[in-house]
XYZ file of C-alpha atoms in Angstrom:
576
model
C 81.123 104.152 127.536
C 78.618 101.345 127.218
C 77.989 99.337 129.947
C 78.521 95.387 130.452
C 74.791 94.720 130.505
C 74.720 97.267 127.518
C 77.178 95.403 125.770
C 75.503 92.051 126.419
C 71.742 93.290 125.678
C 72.692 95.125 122.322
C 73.597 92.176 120.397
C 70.417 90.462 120.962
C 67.630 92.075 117.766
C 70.483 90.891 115.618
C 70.558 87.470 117.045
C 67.310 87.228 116.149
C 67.704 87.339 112.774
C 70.260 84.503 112.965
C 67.913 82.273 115.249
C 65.093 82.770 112.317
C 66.989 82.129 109.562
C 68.334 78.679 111.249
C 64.047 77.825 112.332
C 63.500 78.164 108.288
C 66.405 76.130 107.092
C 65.624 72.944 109.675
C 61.895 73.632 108.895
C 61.897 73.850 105.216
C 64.044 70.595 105.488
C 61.458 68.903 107.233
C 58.498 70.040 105.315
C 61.096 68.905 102.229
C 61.685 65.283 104.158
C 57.749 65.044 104.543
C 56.969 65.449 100.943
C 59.414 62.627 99.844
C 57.970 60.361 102.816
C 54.770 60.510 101.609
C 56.233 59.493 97.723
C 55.967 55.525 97.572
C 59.038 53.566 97.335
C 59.308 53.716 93.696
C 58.320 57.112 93.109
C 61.114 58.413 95.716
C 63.935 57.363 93.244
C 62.457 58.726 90.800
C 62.385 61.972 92.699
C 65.673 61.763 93.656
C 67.090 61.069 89.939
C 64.874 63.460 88.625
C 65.030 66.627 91.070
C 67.575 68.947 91.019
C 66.861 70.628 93.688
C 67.287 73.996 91.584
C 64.157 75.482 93.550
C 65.478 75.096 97.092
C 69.239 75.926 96.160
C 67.765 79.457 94.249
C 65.580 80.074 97.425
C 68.580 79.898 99.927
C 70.846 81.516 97.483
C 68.408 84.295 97.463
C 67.291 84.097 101.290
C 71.306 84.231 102.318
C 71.648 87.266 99.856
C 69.158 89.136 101.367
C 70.153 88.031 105.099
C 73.323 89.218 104.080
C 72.002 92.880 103.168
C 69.827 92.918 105.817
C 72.490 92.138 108.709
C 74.653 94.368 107.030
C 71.992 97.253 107.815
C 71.611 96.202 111.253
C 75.080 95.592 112.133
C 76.138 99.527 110.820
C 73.129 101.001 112.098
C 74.043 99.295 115.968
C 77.233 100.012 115.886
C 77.181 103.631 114.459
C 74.130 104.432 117.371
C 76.651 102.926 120.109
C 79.510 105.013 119.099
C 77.418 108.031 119.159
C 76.774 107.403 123.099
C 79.997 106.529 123.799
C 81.747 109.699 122.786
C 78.331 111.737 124.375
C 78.793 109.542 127.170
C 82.522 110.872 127.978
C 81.114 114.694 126.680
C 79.721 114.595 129.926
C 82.592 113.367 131.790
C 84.699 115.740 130.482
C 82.187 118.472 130.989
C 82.073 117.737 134.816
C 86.160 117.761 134.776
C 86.055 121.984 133.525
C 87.179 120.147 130.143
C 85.884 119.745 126.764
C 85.953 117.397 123.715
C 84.815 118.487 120.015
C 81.358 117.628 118.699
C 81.255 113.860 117.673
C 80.331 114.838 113.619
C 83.381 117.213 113.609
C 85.905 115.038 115.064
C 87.331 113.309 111.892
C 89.956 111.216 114.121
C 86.684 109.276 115.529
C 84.345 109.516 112.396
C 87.371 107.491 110.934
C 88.131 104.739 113.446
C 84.376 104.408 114.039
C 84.015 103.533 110.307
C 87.014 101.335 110.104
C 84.986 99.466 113.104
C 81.805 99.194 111.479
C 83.960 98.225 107.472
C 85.746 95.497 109.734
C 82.753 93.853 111.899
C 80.474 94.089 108.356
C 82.968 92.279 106.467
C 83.092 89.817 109.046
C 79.631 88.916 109.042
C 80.142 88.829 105.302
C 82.696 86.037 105.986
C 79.791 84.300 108.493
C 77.451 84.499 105.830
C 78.885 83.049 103.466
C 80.273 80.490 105.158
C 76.947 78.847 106.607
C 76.624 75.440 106.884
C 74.130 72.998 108.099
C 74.539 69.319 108.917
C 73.137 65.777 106.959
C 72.012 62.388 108.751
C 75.649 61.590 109.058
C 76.952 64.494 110.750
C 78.587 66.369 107.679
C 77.922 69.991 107.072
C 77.050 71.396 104.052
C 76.295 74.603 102.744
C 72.525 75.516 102.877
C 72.075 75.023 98.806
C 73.364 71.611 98.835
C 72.229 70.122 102.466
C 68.954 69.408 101.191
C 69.688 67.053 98.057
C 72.103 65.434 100.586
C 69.748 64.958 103.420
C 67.242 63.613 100.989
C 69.602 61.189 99.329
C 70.568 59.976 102.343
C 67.054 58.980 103.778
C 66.337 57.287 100.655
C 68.885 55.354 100.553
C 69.552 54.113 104.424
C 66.063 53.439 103.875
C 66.322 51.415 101.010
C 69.013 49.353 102.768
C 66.363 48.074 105.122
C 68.063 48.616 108.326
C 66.207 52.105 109.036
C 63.074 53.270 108.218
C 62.348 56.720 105.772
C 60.575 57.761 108.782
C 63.436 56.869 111.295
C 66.150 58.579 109.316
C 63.790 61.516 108.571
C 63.740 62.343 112.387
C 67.486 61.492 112.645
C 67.892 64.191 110.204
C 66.122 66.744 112.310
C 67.434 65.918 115.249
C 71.006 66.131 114.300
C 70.508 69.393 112.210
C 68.606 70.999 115.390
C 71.373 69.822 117.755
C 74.060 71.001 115.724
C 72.156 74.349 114.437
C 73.223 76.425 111.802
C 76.863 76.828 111.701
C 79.677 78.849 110.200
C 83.075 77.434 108.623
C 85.663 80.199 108.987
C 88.118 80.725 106.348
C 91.387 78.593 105.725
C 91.318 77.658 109.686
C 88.225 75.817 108.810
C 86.972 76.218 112.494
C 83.485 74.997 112.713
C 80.977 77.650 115.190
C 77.480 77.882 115.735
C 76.532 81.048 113.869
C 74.089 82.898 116.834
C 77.055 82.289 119.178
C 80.039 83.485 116.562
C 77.421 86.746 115.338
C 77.323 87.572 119.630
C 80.902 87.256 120.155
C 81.584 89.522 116.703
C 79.055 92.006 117.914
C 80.324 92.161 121.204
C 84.061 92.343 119.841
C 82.595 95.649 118.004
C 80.973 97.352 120.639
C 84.084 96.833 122.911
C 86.263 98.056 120.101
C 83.888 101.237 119.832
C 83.661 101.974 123.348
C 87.453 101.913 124.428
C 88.945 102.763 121.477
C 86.630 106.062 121.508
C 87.559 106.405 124.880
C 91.672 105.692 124.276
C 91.433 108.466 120.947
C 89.997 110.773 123.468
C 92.592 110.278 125.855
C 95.242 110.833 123.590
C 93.533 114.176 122.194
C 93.331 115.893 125.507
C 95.997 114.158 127.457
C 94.228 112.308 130.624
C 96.303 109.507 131.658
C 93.577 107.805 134.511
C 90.402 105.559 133.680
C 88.441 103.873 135.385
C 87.532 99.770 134.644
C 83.697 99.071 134.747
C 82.785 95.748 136.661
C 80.030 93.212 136.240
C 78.335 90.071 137.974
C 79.541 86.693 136.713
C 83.072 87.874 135.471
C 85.685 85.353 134.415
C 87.681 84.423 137.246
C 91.019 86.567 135.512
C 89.150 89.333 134.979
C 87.439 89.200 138.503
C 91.118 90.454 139.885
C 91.095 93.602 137.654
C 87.564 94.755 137.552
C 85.678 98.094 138.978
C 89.040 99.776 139.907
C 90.959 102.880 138.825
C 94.788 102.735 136.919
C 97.541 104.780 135.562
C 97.913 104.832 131.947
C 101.342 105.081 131.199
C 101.791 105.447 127.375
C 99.136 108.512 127.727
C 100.436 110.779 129.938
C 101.868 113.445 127.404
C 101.908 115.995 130.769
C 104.390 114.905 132.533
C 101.955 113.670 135.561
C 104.334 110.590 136.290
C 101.001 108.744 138.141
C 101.435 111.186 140.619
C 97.981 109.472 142.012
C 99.571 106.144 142.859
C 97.326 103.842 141.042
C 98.461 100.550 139.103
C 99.919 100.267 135.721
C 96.536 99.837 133.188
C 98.134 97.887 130.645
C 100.208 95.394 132.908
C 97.195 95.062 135.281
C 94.513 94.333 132.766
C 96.066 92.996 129.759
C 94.304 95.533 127.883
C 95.147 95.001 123.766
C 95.453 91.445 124.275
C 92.746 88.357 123.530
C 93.240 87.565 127.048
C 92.929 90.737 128.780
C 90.556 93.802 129.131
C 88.668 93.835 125.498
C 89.623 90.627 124.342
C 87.673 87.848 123.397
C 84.049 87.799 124.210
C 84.959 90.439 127.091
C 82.084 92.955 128.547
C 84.295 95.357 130.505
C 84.403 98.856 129.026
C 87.563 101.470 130.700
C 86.791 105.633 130.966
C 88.214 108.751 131.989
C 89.163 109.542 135.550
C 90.272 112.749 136.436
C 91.612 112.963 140.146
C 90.145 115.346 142.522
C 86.643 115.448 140.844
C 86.004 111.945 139.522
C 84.184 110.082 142.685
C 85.109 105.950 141.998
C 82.084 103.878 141.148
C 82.797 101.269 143.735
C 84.516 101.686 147.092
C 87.450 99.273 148.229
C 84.734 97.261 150.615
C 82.643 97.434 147.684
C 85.359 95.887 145.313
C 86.631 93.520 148.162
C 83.121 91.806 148.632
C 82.052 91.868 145.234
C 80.498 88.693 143.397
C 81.710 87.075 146.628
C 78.629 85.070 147.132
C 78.525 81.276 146.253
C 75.656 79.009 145.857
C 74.719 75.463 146.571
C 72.254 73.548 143.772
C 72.129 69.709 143.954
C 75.386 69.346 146.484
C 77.235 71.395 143.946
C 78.774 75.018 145.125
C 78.616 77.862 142.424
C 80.073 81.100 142.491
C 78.194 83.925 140.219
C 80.270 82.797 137.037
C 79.681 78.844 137.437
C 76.131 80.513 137.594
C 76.124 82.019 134.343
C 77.892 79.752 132.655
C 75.377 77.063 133.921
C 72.550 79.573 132.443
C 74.041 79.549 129.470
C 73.880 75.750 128.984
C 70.416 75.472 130.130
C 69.498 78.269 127.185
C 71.404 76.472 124.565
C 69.213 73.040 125.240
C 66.155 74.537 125.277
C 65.955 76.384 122.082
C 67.610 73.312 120.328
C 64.781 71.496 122.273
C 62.503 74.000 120.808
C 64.323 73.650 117.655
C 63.498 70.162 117.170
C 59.978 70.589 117.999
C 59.113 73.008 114.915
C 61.430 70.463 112.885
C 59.500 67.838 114.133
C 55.880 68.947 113.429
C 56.407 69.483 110.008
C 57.772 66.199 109.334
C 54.319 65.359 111.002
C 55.672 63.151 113.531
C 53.354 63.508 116.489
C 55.110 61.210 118.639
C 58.366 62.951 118.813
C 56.920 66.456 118.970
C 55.479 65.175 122.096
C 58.429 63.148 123.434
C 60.201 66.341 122.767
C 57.495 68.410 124.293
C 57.871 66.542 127.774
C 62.021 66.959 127.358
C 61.592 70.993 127.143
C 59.107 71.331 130.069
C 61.743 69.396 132.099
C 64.033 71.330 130.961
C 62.494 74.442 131.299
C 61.314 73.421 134.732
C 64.821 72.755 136.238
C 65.855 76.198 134.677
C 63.879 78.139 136.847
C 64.400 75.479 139.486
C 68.348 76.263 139.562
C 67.595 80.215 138.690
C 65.789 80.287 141.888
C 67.618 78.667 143.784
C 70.972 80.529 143.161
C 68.814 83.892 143.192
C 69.691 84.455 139.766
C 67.044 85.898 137.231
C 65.655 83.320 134.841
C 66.470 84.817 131.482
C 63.985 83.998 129.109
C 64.695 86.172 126.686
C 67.288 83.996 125.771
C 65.500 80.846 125.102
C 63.476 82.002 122.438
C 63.245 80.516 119.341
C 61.681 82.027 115.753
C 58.584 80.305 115.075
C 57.960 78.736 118.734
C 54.988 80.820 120.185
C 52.131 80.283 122.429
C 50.066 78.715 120.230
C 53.001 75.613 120.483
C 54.056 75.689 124.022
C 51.006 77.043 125.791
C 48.130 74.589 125.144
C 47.210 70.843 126.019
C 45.650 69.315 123.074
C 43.811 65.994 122.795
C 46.485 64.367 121.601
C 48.469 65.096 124.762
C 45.809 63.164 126.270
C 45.390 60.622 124.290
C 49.144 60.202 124.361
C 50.019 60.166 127.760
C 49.422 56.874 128.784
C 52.276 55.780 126.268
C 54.191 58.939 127.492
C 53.224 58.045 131.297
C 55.535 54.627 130.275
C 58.499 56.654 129.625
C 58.576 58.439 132.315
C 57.626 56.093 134.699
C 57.858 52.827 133.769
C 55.045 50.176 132.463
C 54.068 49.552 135.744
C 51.868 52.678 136.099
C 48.530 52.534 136.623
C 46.682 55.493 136.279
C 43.671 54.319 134.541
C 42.616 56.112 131.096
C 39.142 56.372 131.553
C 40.399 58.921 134.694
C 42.695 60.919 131.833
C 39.623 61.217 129.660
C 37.631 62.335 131.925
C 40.334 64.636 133.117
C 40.003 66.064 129.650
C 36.517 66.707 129.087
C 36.208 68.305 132.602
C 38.825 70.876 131.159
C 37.147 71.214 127.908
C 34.207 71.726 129.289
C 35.745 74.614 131.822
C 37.283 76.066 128.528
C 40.273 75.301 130.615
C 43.028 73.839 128.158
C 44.676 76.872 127.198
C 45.453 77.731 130.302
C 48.189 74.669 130.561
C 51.266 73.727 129.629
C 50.767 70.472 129.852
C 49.990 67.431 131.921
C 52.134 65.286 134.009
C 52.149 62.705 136.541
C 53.746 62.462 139.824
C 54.127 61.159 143.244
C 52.610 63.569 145.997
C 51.742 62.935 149.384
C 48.033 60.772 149.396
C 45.751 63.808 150.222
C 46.612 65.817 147.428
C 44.612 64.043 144.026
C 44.916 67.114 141.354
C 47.393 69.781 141.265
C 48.125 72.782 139.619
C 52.150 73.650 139.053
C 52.079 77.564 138.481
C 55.566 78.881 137.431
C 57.280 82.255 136.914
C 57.455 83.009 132.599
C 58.773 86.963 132.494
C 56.424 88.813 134.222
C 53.357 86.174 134.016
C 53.003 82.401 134.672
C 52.640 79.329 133.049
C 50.531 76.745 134.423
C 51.074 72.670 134.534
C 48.467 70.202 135.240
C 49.323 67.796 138.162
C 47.831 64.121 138.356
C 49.140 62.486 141.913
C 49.929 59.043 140.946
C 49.955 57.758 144.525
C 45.859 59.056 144.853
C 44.556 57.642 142.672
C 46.753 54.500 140.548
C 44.765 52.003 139.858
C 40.983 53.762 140.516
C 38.176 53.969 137.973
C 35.821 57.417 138.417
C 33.409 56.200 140.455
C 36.300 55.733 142.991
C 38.273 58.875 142.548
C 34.497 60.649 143.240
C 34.090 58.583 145.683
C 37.711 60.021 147.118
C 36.716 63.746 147.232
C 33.323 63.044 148.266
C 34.115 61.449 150.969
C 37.064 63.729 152.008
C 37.544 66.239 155.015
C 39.482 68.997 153.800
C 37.746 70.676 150.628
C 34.686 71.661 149.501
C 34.886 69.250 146.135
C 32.413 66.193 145.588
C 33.594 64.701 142.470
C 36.869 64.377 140.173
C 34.908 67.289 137.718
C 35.018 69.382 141.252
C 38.685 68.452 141.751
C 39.628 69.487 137.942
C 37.683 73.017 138.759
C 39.697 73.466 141.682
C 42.685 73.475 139.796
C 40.889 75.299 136.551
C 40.207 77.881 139.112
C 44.465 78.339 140.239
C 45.175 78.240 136.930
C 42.521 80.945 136.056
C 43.842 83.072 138.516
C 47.489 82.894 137.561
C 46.079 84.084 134.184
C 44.430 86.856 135.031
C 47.345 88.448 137.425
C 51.078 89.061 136.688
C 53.456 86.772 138.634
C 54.319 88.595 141.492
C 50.707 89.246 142.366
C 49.750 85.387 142.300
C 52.269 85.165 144.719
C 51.304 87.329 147.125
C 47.937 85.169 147.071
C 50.060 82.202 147.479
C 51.625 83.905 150.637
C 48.701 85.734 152.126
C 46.268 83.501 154.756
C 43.296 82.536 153.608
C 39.899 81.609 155.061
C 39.627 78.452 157.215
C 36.297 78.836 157.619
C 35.214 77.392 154.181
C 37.487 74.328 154.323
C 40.910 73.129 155.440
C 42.356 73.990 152.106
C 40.513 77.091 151.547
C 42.617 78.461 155.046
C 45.969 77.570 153.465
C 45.988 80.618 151.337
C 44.372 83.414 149.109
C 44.584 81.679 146.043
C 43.728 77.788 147.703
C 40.549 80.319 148.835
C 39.920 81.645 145.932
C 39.874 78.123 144.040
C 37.514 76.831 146.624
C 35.262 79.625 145.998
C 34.902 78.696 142.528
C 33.917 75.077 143.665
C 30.952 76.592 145.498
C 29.927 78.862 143.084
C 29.787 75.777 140.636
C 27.775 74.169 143.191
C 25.350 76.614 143.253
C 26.446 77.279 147.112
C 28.352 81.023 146.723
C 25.738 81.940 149.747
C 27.529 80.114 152.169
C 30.852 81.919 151.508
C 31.283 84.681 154.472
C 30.951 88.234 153.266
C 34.270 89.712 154.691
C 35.690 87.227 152.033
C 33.760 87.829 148.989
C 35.017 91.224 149.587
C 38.292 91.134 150.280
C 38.479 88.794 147.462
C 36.723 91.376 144.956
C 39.858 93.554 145.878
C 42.063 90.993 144.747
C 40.420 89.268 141.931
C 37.731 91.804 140.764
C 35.083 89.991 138.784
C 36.574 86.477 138.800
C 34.244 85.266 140.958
């Protein structure tokens, strides 16, 4: 039997594949869009009666042949591992029951339903293959040979028209071919689906064909007539009803046994064999062999009756575990598409709306964990990864950012902010100078209570943290440096003397998060720190530990008690 978290993890390596393969279509039309831009008017129509586009149609022809092969592989190789645990999986069952089943290589009855499986599922991702589309400026798809010459064609000439720009409809195109993604158009139904979402739901279909039907042709061989339904978090409300419990299998009892046991009908309670029902479309459960008087049920009836009971409450809005997931899943799709248009965007080399785009995803990515957190669900971020889109993209500020933000600051926040950019440069070359950039995100502006000037925004990524660099608009709107120095120097509650001090401070939580997995900062964050040194230094470890960094820049480490270098050398090692 494979598991529902089995069943949903498996899929993913292949998924992969799909996600890359849609980054190097939208990317090689962007770097394809650039080129043209950068053609004057006169030379573009020449280039687009001239060019045949044979290049880029032989390269996709090529690159979809060898996807093709290569998901072929992966798809056979999955499925035939899987099956092999399955049927081990119920060799131990059956072992525990006095009972036994034929080795899996010997047992021609499974060798051939397990290769009708994997002969089906390829051929469908044959189908899916060939099938691929991707969309133009006006929201047509076309097959991955011919999208280009179309895209092209169509930026020349709504450009020539006058009423957009090259440039204008050269973003257009990238933002409607990320948003839509690579897509599939399936046979004479001519249904239109994304292809990482149809490739899951195929691979998923597979693997739940492989693990019951494995488990049914065993059945049938030695004459059980009980399973036993698996259960998972997050199921569909239907399915909710039928999970985690144990039924009578009618159609296999060839010994007479008449559900002597007294458990419900398995067909007519979980619709098993239908799209609806246990197995059917895009459906995790997995069924296996019970055997009565040694079997011990996997959940209790308390168990059953309080599971995935728990609801949740985000933004005024209750959630139940499934609303949850589904919720996830939404939040996933928008930032890879987010992520998406960003690698489409910087190789049209259009800085403005890789940045504008850049801002979008950190919201987005913010209110992920935001609404993970608080409905206690795991933020799965394994899921919003996109080909291509590393840390050398999302983790560092650059200049530009900078230079930007001013027009970026307008966006967000209207034209009437203030927050002079003298104060943002100088911002910038105290973090240069630190060596500090990489260790954020980004920077952004908000309103914070008055005392608070800099801030650092440290949030969960997998096991480690990403960093964001705070600027409180209400502090310091409207100041020049000599003023915002003028605001730590002549304040109570740290140990900083200047806006360079300030931007340590924060260099130094940001340094920290770095250097220790998540969970660790947070026990910092959560463990009392030492008064002594300043009113902020006593809030916490790591508020002490970023004030201790001040004074070491100061050239005043002396003054910090002993009992607290040490204990912080226990933390922190050589940090400080």
């Amino acid at each position: 039997m494979l598991t529902p978290e089995e069943i949903k993890q498996l899929p993913l390596p292949i998924i992969t594949l799909f996600n890359g393969l849609e980054n190097e279509a939208v990317t090689n039309l962007a770097d394809r869009l650039k080129f043209v831009g950068e053609l004057n008017e006169s030379e573009r129509y020449r280039y687009k009666a001239l060019n045949d586009y044979i290049d880029l149609e032989n390269r996709f022809n090529n690159l979809k042949m060898d996807f093709d092969k290569q998901t072929q592989k992966e798809v056979d190789s999955l499925l035939e591992e899987s099956a092999r645990q399955c049927y081990l999986d119920d060799v131990g069952r059956y072992r525990l029951a006095n009972k036994g089943l034929i080795h899996y290589y010997r047992n021609r009855r499974v060798q051939q339903l397990v290769d009708g499986i994997k002969l089906s599922t390829k051929g469908e991702f044959s189908n899916l293959a060939r099938g691929m589309v991707l969309y133009d400026v006006d929201g047509k798809p076309h097959a991955l040979n011919k999208v280009f010459s179309k895209t092209i064609d169509q930026a020349i000439f709504y450009s020539a028209s006058g009423v957009y720009s090259y440039q204008e409809m050269a973003k257009r195109a990238i933002e409607v071919a990320s948003k839509r993604g690579l897509c599939t158009i399936q046979g004479e139904s001519g249904r239109v689906l994304r292809v990482d979402g149809y490739a899951n739901l195929l691979l998923r279909t597979g693997l739940g064909r492989i693990t019951n039907e494995i488990t049914t042709l065993n059945l049938e061989q030695t004459g059980e007539c009980y399973v036993e339904v698996s259960a998972h978090l997050g199921a569909r409300p239907s399915h909710a009803d039928w999970q985690g419990q144990i039924y009578y299998w009618q159609d296999k009892d060839t010994i007479g046994d008449n559900n002597g046991a007294g458990y419900p009908e398995f067909i007519a309670s979980t619709g098993y064999g239908t799209g609806e029902g246990l197995g059917g479309y895009n459906c995790r459960h997995s069924f296996y062999p019970f055997f009565v008087g040694v079997s011990k049920p996997a959940y209790s009836k308390e168990e059953l009756d309080n599971f995935d009971k728990e609801t949740y409450t985000y933004k005024g809005r209750t959630y139940t575990t499934y609303d949850v997931t589904q919720k996830q899943r939404n939040f996933e799709r928008a930032i890879r598409e987010s992520k998406l248009k960003i690698l489409g965007y910087r190789n049209l080399g259009d800085s403005d709306a890789s940045l504008y785009e850049s801002v979008r995803l950190r919201r987005l990515q913010d209110e992920y964990k935001v609404f993970s957190q608080a409905t206690n669900s795991r933020a799965k971020l394994e899921r919003t990864g996109v080909v291509g889109y590393n840390r050398s993209i999302s983790k560092n500020i650059t200049a530009d950012d900078f230079r930007e933000l001013k027009t970026v600051l307008k966006e967000a926040f209207g034209k009437n902010v203030k927050v002079k950019e003298e104060v943002v440069n100088a911002i910038y070359e105290s973090l240069n100078k630190f060596n500090g950039l990489n260790l954020y995100t980004g920077i952004k502006v908000k309103s914070l209570s008055e005392d608070i000037v800099f801030q650092t925004n440290t949030v969960q990524h997998g096991n480690w943290s990403i960093n964001e660099f705070i600027i409180n608009r209400k502090a310091i709107e409207g100041m020049d440096i000599g003023e915002v120095d003028a605001l730590f120097k002549d304040g109570k509650n740290t140990v900083c003397n200047s806006l360079e001090d300030g931007v340590y401070h924060e260099y130094m939580h940001a340094l920290t998060a770095s250097k220790l997995t998540f969970s660790q900062y947070e026990r910092l964050c959560e463990t009392k720190g030492f008064g002594e040194i300043s009113k902020v230094a006593g809030q916490d470890l790591a508020e002490t530990i970023a004030e201790v960094g001040v004074l070491r820049k100061q050239g005043k480490y002396s003054v910090v008690p002993e009992e607290c270098k040490k204990i912080l050398k226990e933390e922190v090692g050589d940090l400080l």
